[in-house]
């Protein structure tokens, strides 16, 4: 069975297993509100069924599917580069 990280976190939460707070979004229009639900620093992650996403390269050449953003603006820029792109 392959599930995304956000799906695994939902299962953990259901069974009382502690894990860091996160919010999954499907497009950039949801991202700004998602940032309101969590505190910086932000970790922006692509969701794929494969390991090594942090070292991966997107089809447009953008490097890394896991990015640490210290500011809201930086998080939005990473999300803009990842959402709708293929890792």
GROMACS .gro file of N, CA and C in nm:
model
  261
    1UNK      N    1   0.085  -0.118   0.000
    1UNK     CA    2   0.000   0.000   0.000
    1UNK      C    3   0.089   0.124   0.000
    2UNK      N    4   0.062   0.214  -0.090
    2UNK     CA    5   0.133   0.342  -0.095
    2UNK      C    6   0.039   0.453  -0.056
    3UNK      N    7   0.080   0.531   0.042
    3UNK     CA    8   0.002   0.649   0.080
    3UNK      C    9   0.097   0.768   0.090
    4UNK      N   10   0.041   0.885   0.074
    4UNK     CA   11   0.121   1.006   0.087
    4UNK      C   12   0.144   1.038   0.235
    5UNK      N   13   0.243   1.121   0.260
    5UNK     CA   14   0.276   1.160   0.397
    5UNK      C   15   0.156   1.221   0.469
    6UNK      N   16   0.082   1.309   0.403
    6UNK     CA   17  -0.032   1.373   0.469
    6UNK      C   18  -0.139   1.270   0.506
    7UNK      N   19  -0.152   1.163   0.427
    7UNK     CA   20  -0.248   1.058   0.459
    7UNK      C   21  -0.201   0.977   0.580
    8UNK      N   22  -0.072   0.950   0.587
    8UNK     CA   23  -0.017   0.878   0.702
    8UNK      C   24  -0.033   0.960   0.829
    9UNK      N   25  -0.011   1.090   0.819
    9UNK     CA   26  -0.027   1.177   0.937
    9UNK      C   27  -0.172   1.177   0.986
   10UNK      N   28  -0.267   1.171   0.894
   10UNK     CA   29  -0.408   1.164   0.934
   10UNK      C   30  -0.437   1.035   1.009
   11UNK      N   31  -0.377   0.925   0.965
   11UNK     CA   32  -0.392   0.798   1.036
   11UNK      C   33  -0.328   0.805   1.174
   12UNK      N   34  -0.210   0.862   1.182
   12UNK     CA   35  -0.144   0.879   1.312
   12UNK      C   36  -0.233   0.957   1.408
   13UNK      N   37  -0.286   1.068   1.360
   13UNK     CA   38  -0.372   1.153   1.442
   13UNK      C   39  -0.495   1.075   1.490
   14UNK      N   40  -0.552   0.996   1.401
   14UNK     CA   41  -0.671   0.916   1.434
   14UNK      C   42  -0.643   0.821   1.550
   15UNK      N   43  -0.520   0.770   1.558
   15UNK     CA   44  -0.485   0.673   1.661
   15UNK      C   45  -0.401   0.733   1.774
   16UNK      N   46  -0.393   0.865   1.779
   16UNK     CA   47  -0.326   0.932   1.889
   16UNK      C   48  -0.174   0.931   1.884
   17UNK      N   49  -0.117   0.905   1.768
   17UNK     CA   50   0.029   0.906   1.754
   17UNK      C   51   0.072   1.050   1.727
   18UNK      N   52   0.159   1.106   1.811
   18UNK     CA   53   0.201   1.245   1.791
   18UNK      C   54   0.282   1.263   1.661
   19UNK      N   55   0.256   1.372   1.592
   19UNK     CA   56   0.335   1.406   1.473
   19UNK      C   57   0.321   1.557   1.449
   20UNK      N   58   0.418   1.616   1.379
   20UNK     CA   59   0.413   1.760   1.355
   20UNK      C   60   0.289   1.800   1.276
   21UNK      N   61   0.239   1.919   1.303
   21UNK     CA   62   0.121   1.973   1.235
   21UNK      C   63   0.155   2.002   1.090
   22UNK      N   64   0.063   1.969   1.001
   22UNK     CA   65   0.083   1.997   0.860
   22UNK      C   66  -0.050   2.018   0.791
   23UNK      N   67  -0.045   2.078   0.674
   23UNK     CA   68  -0.165   2.103   0.595
   23UNK      C   69  -0.133   2.068   0.450
   24UNK      N   70  -0.217   1.987   0.387
   24UNK     CA   71  -0.199   1.952   0.246
   24UNK      C   72  -0.288   2.043   0.161
   25UNK      N   73  -0.233   2.089   0.050
   25UNK     CA   74  -0.311   2.173  -0.043
   25UNK      C   75  -0.296   2.116  -0.184
   26UNK      N   76  -0.394   2.146  -0.268
   26UNK     CA   77  -0.390   2.099  -0.407
   26UNK      C   78  -0.350   2.208  -0.505
   27UNK      N   79  -0.371   2.332  -0.465
   27UNK     CA   80  -0.331   2.441  -0.554
   27UNK      C   81  -0.296   2.565  -0.473
   28UNK      N   82  -0.235   2.661  -0.540
   28UNK     CA   83  -0.182   2.781  -0.473
   28UNK      C   84  -0.291   2.863  -0.407
   29UNK      N   85  -0.414   2.855  -0.457
   29UNK     CA   86  -0.523   2.934  -0.398
   29UNK      C   87  -0.553   2.890  -0.254
   30UNK      N   88  -0.519   2.766  -0.218
   30UNK     CA   89  -0.541   2.715  -0.082
   30UNK      C   90  -0.422   2.742   0.010
   31UNK      N   91  -0.309   2.777  -0.049
   31UNK     CA   92  -0.184   2.781   0.027
   31UNK      C   93  -0.177   2.892   0.131
   32UNK      N   94  -0.223   3.010   0.097
   32UNK     CA   95  -0.216   3.123   0.190
   32UNK      C   96  -0.293   3.092   0.319
   33UNK      N   97  -0.412   3.037   0.307
   33UNK     CA   98  -0.491   3.001   0.425
   33UNK      C   99  -0.424   2.888   0.503
   34UNK      N  100  -0.358   2.796   0.433
   34UNK     CA  101  -0.289   2.686   0.500
   34UNK      C  102  -0.176   2.740   0.588
   35UNK      N  103  -0.108   2.844   0.543
   35UNK     CA  104   0.000   2.901   0.622
   35UNK      C  105  -0.052   2.962   0.752
   36UNK      N  106  -0.176   3.009   0.751
   36UNK     CA  107  -0.235   3.064   0.874
   36UNK      C  108  -0.254   2.957   0.981
   37UNK      N  109  -0.262   2.831   0.939
   37UNK     CA  110  -0.288   2.720   1.032
   37UNK      C  111  -0.162   2.667   1.099
   38UNK      N  112  -0.045   2.707   1.050
   38UNK     CA  113   0.081   2.658   1.107
   38UNK      C  114   0.175   2.775   1.133
   39UNK      N  115   0.280   2.748   1.209
   39UNK     CA  116   0.376   2.853   1.246
   39UNK      C  117   0.508   2.833   1.172
   40UNK      N  118   0.581   2.942   1.145
   40UNK     CA  119   0.713   2.929   1.084
   40UNK      C  120   0.813   2.870   1.184
   41UNK      N  121   0.922   2.814   1.134
   41UNK     CA  122   0.954   2.797   0.993
   41UNK      C  123   0.862   2.695   0.928
   42UNK      N  124   0.844   2.709   0.798
   42UNK     CA  125   0.756   2.621   0.721
   42UNK      C  126   0.840   2.519   0.645
   43UNK      N  127   0.791   2.398   0.634
   43UNK     CA  128   0.853   2.298   0.548
   43UNK      C  129   0.755   2.270   0.435
   44UNK      N  130   0.794   2.305   0.315
   44UNK     CA  131   0.709   2.286   0.197
   44UNK      C  132   0.754   2.158   0.129
   45UNK      N  133   0.660   2.063   0.113
   45UNK     CA  134   0.695   1.931   0.059
   45UNK      C  135   0.604   1.892  -0.056
   46UNK      N  136   0.664   1.838  -0.160
   46UNK     CA  137   0.585   1.777  -0.266
   46UNK      C  138   0.539   1.641  -0.216
   47UNK      N  139   0.429   1.592  -0.268
   47UNK     CA  140   0.376   1.462  -0.226
   47UNK      C  141   0.383   1.366  -0.344
   48UNK      N  142   0.473   1.267  -0.334
   48UNK     CA  143   0.486   1.166  -0.438
   48UNK      C  144   0.501   1.029  -0.372
   49UNK      N  145   0.473   0.925  -0.449
   49UNK     CA  146   0.488   0.788  -0.400
   49UNK      C  147   0.628   0.737  -0.433
   50UNK      N  148   0.729   0.800  -0.375
   50UNK     CA  149   0.867   0.759  -0.399
   50UNK      C  150   0.955   0.819  -0.290
   51UNK      N  151   1.068   0.758  -0.267
   51UNK     CA  152   1.164   0.813  -0.173
   51UNK      C  153   1.254   0.913  -0.245
   52UNK      N  154   1.330   0.987  -0.169
   52UNK     CA  155   1.428   1.077  -0.226
   52UNK      C  156   1.374   1.206  -0.284
   53UNK      N  157   1.252   1.244  -0.247
   53UNK     CA  158   1.194   1.365  -0.306
   53UNK      C  159   1.274   1.490  -0.272
   54UNK      N  160   1.343   1.489  -0.157
   54UNK     CA  161   1.423   1.606  -0.119
   54UNK      C  162   1.539   1.632  -0.213
   55UNK      N  163   1.587   1.526  -0.279
   55UNK     CA  164   1.699   1.539  -0.373
   55UNK      C  165   1.654   1.538  -0.518
   56UNK      N  166   1.525   1.526  -0.541
   56UNK     CA  167   1.473   1.516  -0.677
   56UNK      C  168   1.479   1.647  -0.753
   57UNK      N  169   1.456   1.636  -0.883
   57UNK     CA  170   1.453   1.752  -0.971
   57UNK      C  171   1.319   1.756  -1.044
   58UNK      N  172   1.255   1.872  -1.042
   58UNK     CA  173   1.129   1.890  -1.114
   58UNK      C  174   1.156   1.901  -1.264
   59UNK      N  175   1.052   1.880  -1.343
   59UNK     CA  176   1.069   1.883  -1.489
   59UNK      C  177   1.118   2.018  -1.541
   60UNK      N  178   1.093   2.126  -1.466
   60UNK     CA  179   1.140   2.258  -1.509
   60UNK      C  180   1.281   2.290  -1.458
   61UNK      N  181   1.345   2.191  -1.390
   61UNK     CA  182   1.480   2.210  -1.340
   61UNK      C  183   1.490   2.253  -1.195
   62UNK      N  184   1.377   2.287  -1.132
   62UNK     CA  185   1.376   2.326  -0.990
   62UNK      C  186   1.423   2.207  -0.907
   63UNK      N  187   1.517   2.231  -0.816
   63UNK     CA  188   1.579   2.125  -0.737
   63UNK      C  189   1.514   2.108  -0.601
   64UNK      N  190   1.481   1.985  -0.564
   64UNK     CA  191   1.438   1.953  -0.429
   64UNK      C  192   1.289   1.963  -0.405
   65UNK      N  193   1.230   1.852  -0.361
   65UNK     CA  194   1.087   1.848  -0.331
   65UNK      C  195   1.055   1.871  -0.185
   66UNK      N  196   1.158   1.904  -0.105
   66UNK     CA  197   1.139   1.939   0.037
   66UNK      C  198   1.221   2.065   0.062
   67UNK      N  199   1.154   2.171   0.102
   67UNK     CA  200   1.222   2.300   0.122
   67UNK      C  201   1.185   2.360   0.257
   68UNK      N  202   1.284   2.413   0.327
   68UNK     CA  203   1.263   2.485   0.453
   68UNK      C  204   1.251   2.633   0.421
   69UNK      N  205   1.138   2.691   0.460
   69UNK     CA  206   1.112   2.834   0.436
   69UNK      C  207   1.103   2.906   0.570
   70UNK      N  208   1.181   3.009   0.587
   70UNK     CA  209   1.180   3.085   0.713
   70UNK      C  210   1.074   3.195   0.714
   71UNK      N  211   1.029   3.234   0.596
   71UNK     CA  212   0.928   3.340   0.587
   71UNK      C  213   0.808   3.291   0.506
   72UNK      N  214   0.697   3.359   0.525
   72UNK     CA  215   0.574   3.329   0.450
   72UNK      C  216   0.598   3.345   0.299
   73UNK      N  217   0.668   3.451   0.261
   73UNK     CA  218   0.694   3.479   0.121
   73UNK      C  219   0.778   3.368   0.057
   74UNK      N  220   0.879   3.321   0.131
   74UNK     CA  221   0.964   3.213   0.081
   74UNK      C  222   0.882   3.085   0.064
   75UNK      N  223   0.794   3.055   0.159
   75UNK     CA  224   0.708   2.936   0.150
   75UNK      C  225   0.617   2.945   0.027
   76UNK      N  226   0.559   3.061   0.003
   76UNK     CA  227   0.471   3.080  -0.113
   76UNK      C  228   0.549   3.060  -0.242
   77UNK      N  229   0.671   3.109  -0.248
   77UNK     CA  230   0.753   3.091  -0.369
   77UNK      C  231   0.784   2.943  -0.392
   78UNK      N  232   0.819   2.869  -0.288
   78UNK     CA  233   0.845   2.725  -0.303
   78UNK      C  234   0.718   2.653  -0.350
   79UNK      N  235   0.606   2.685  -0.291
   79UNK     CA  236   0.480   2.621  -0.331
   79UNK      C  237   0.448   2.653  -0.477
   80UNK      N  238   0.471   2.777  -0.517
   80UNK     CA  239   0.446   2.817  -0.656
   80UNK      C  240   0.530   2.734  -0.753
   81UNK      N  241   0.654   2.705  -0.713
   81UNK     CA  242   0.744   2.626  -0.798
   81UNK      C  243   0.706   2.479  -0.802
   82UNK      N  244   0.647   2.427  -0.692
   82UNK     CA  245   0.617   2.284  -0.683
   82UNK      C  246   0.478   2.246  -0.735
   83UNK      N  247   0.378   2.324  -0.698
   83UNK     CA  248   0.240   2.288  -0.733
   83UNK      C  249   0.219   2.290  -0.885
   84UNK      N  250   0.165   2.182  -0.937
   84UNK     CA  251   0.142   2.170  -1.080
   84UNK      C  252   0.265   2.128  -1.159
   85UNK      N  253   0.377   2.110  -1.091
   85UNK     CA  254   0.501   2.068  -1.154
   85UNK      C  255   0.521   1.919  -1.126
   86UNK      N  256   0.602   1.852  -1.204
   86UNK     CA  257   0.626   1.708  -1.186
   86UNK      C  258   0.766   1.685  -1.132
   87UNK      N  259   0.773   1.609  -1.023
   87UNK     CA  260   0.902   1.576  -0.960
   87UNK      C  261   0.949   1.442  -1.012
   0.00000   0.00000   0.00000
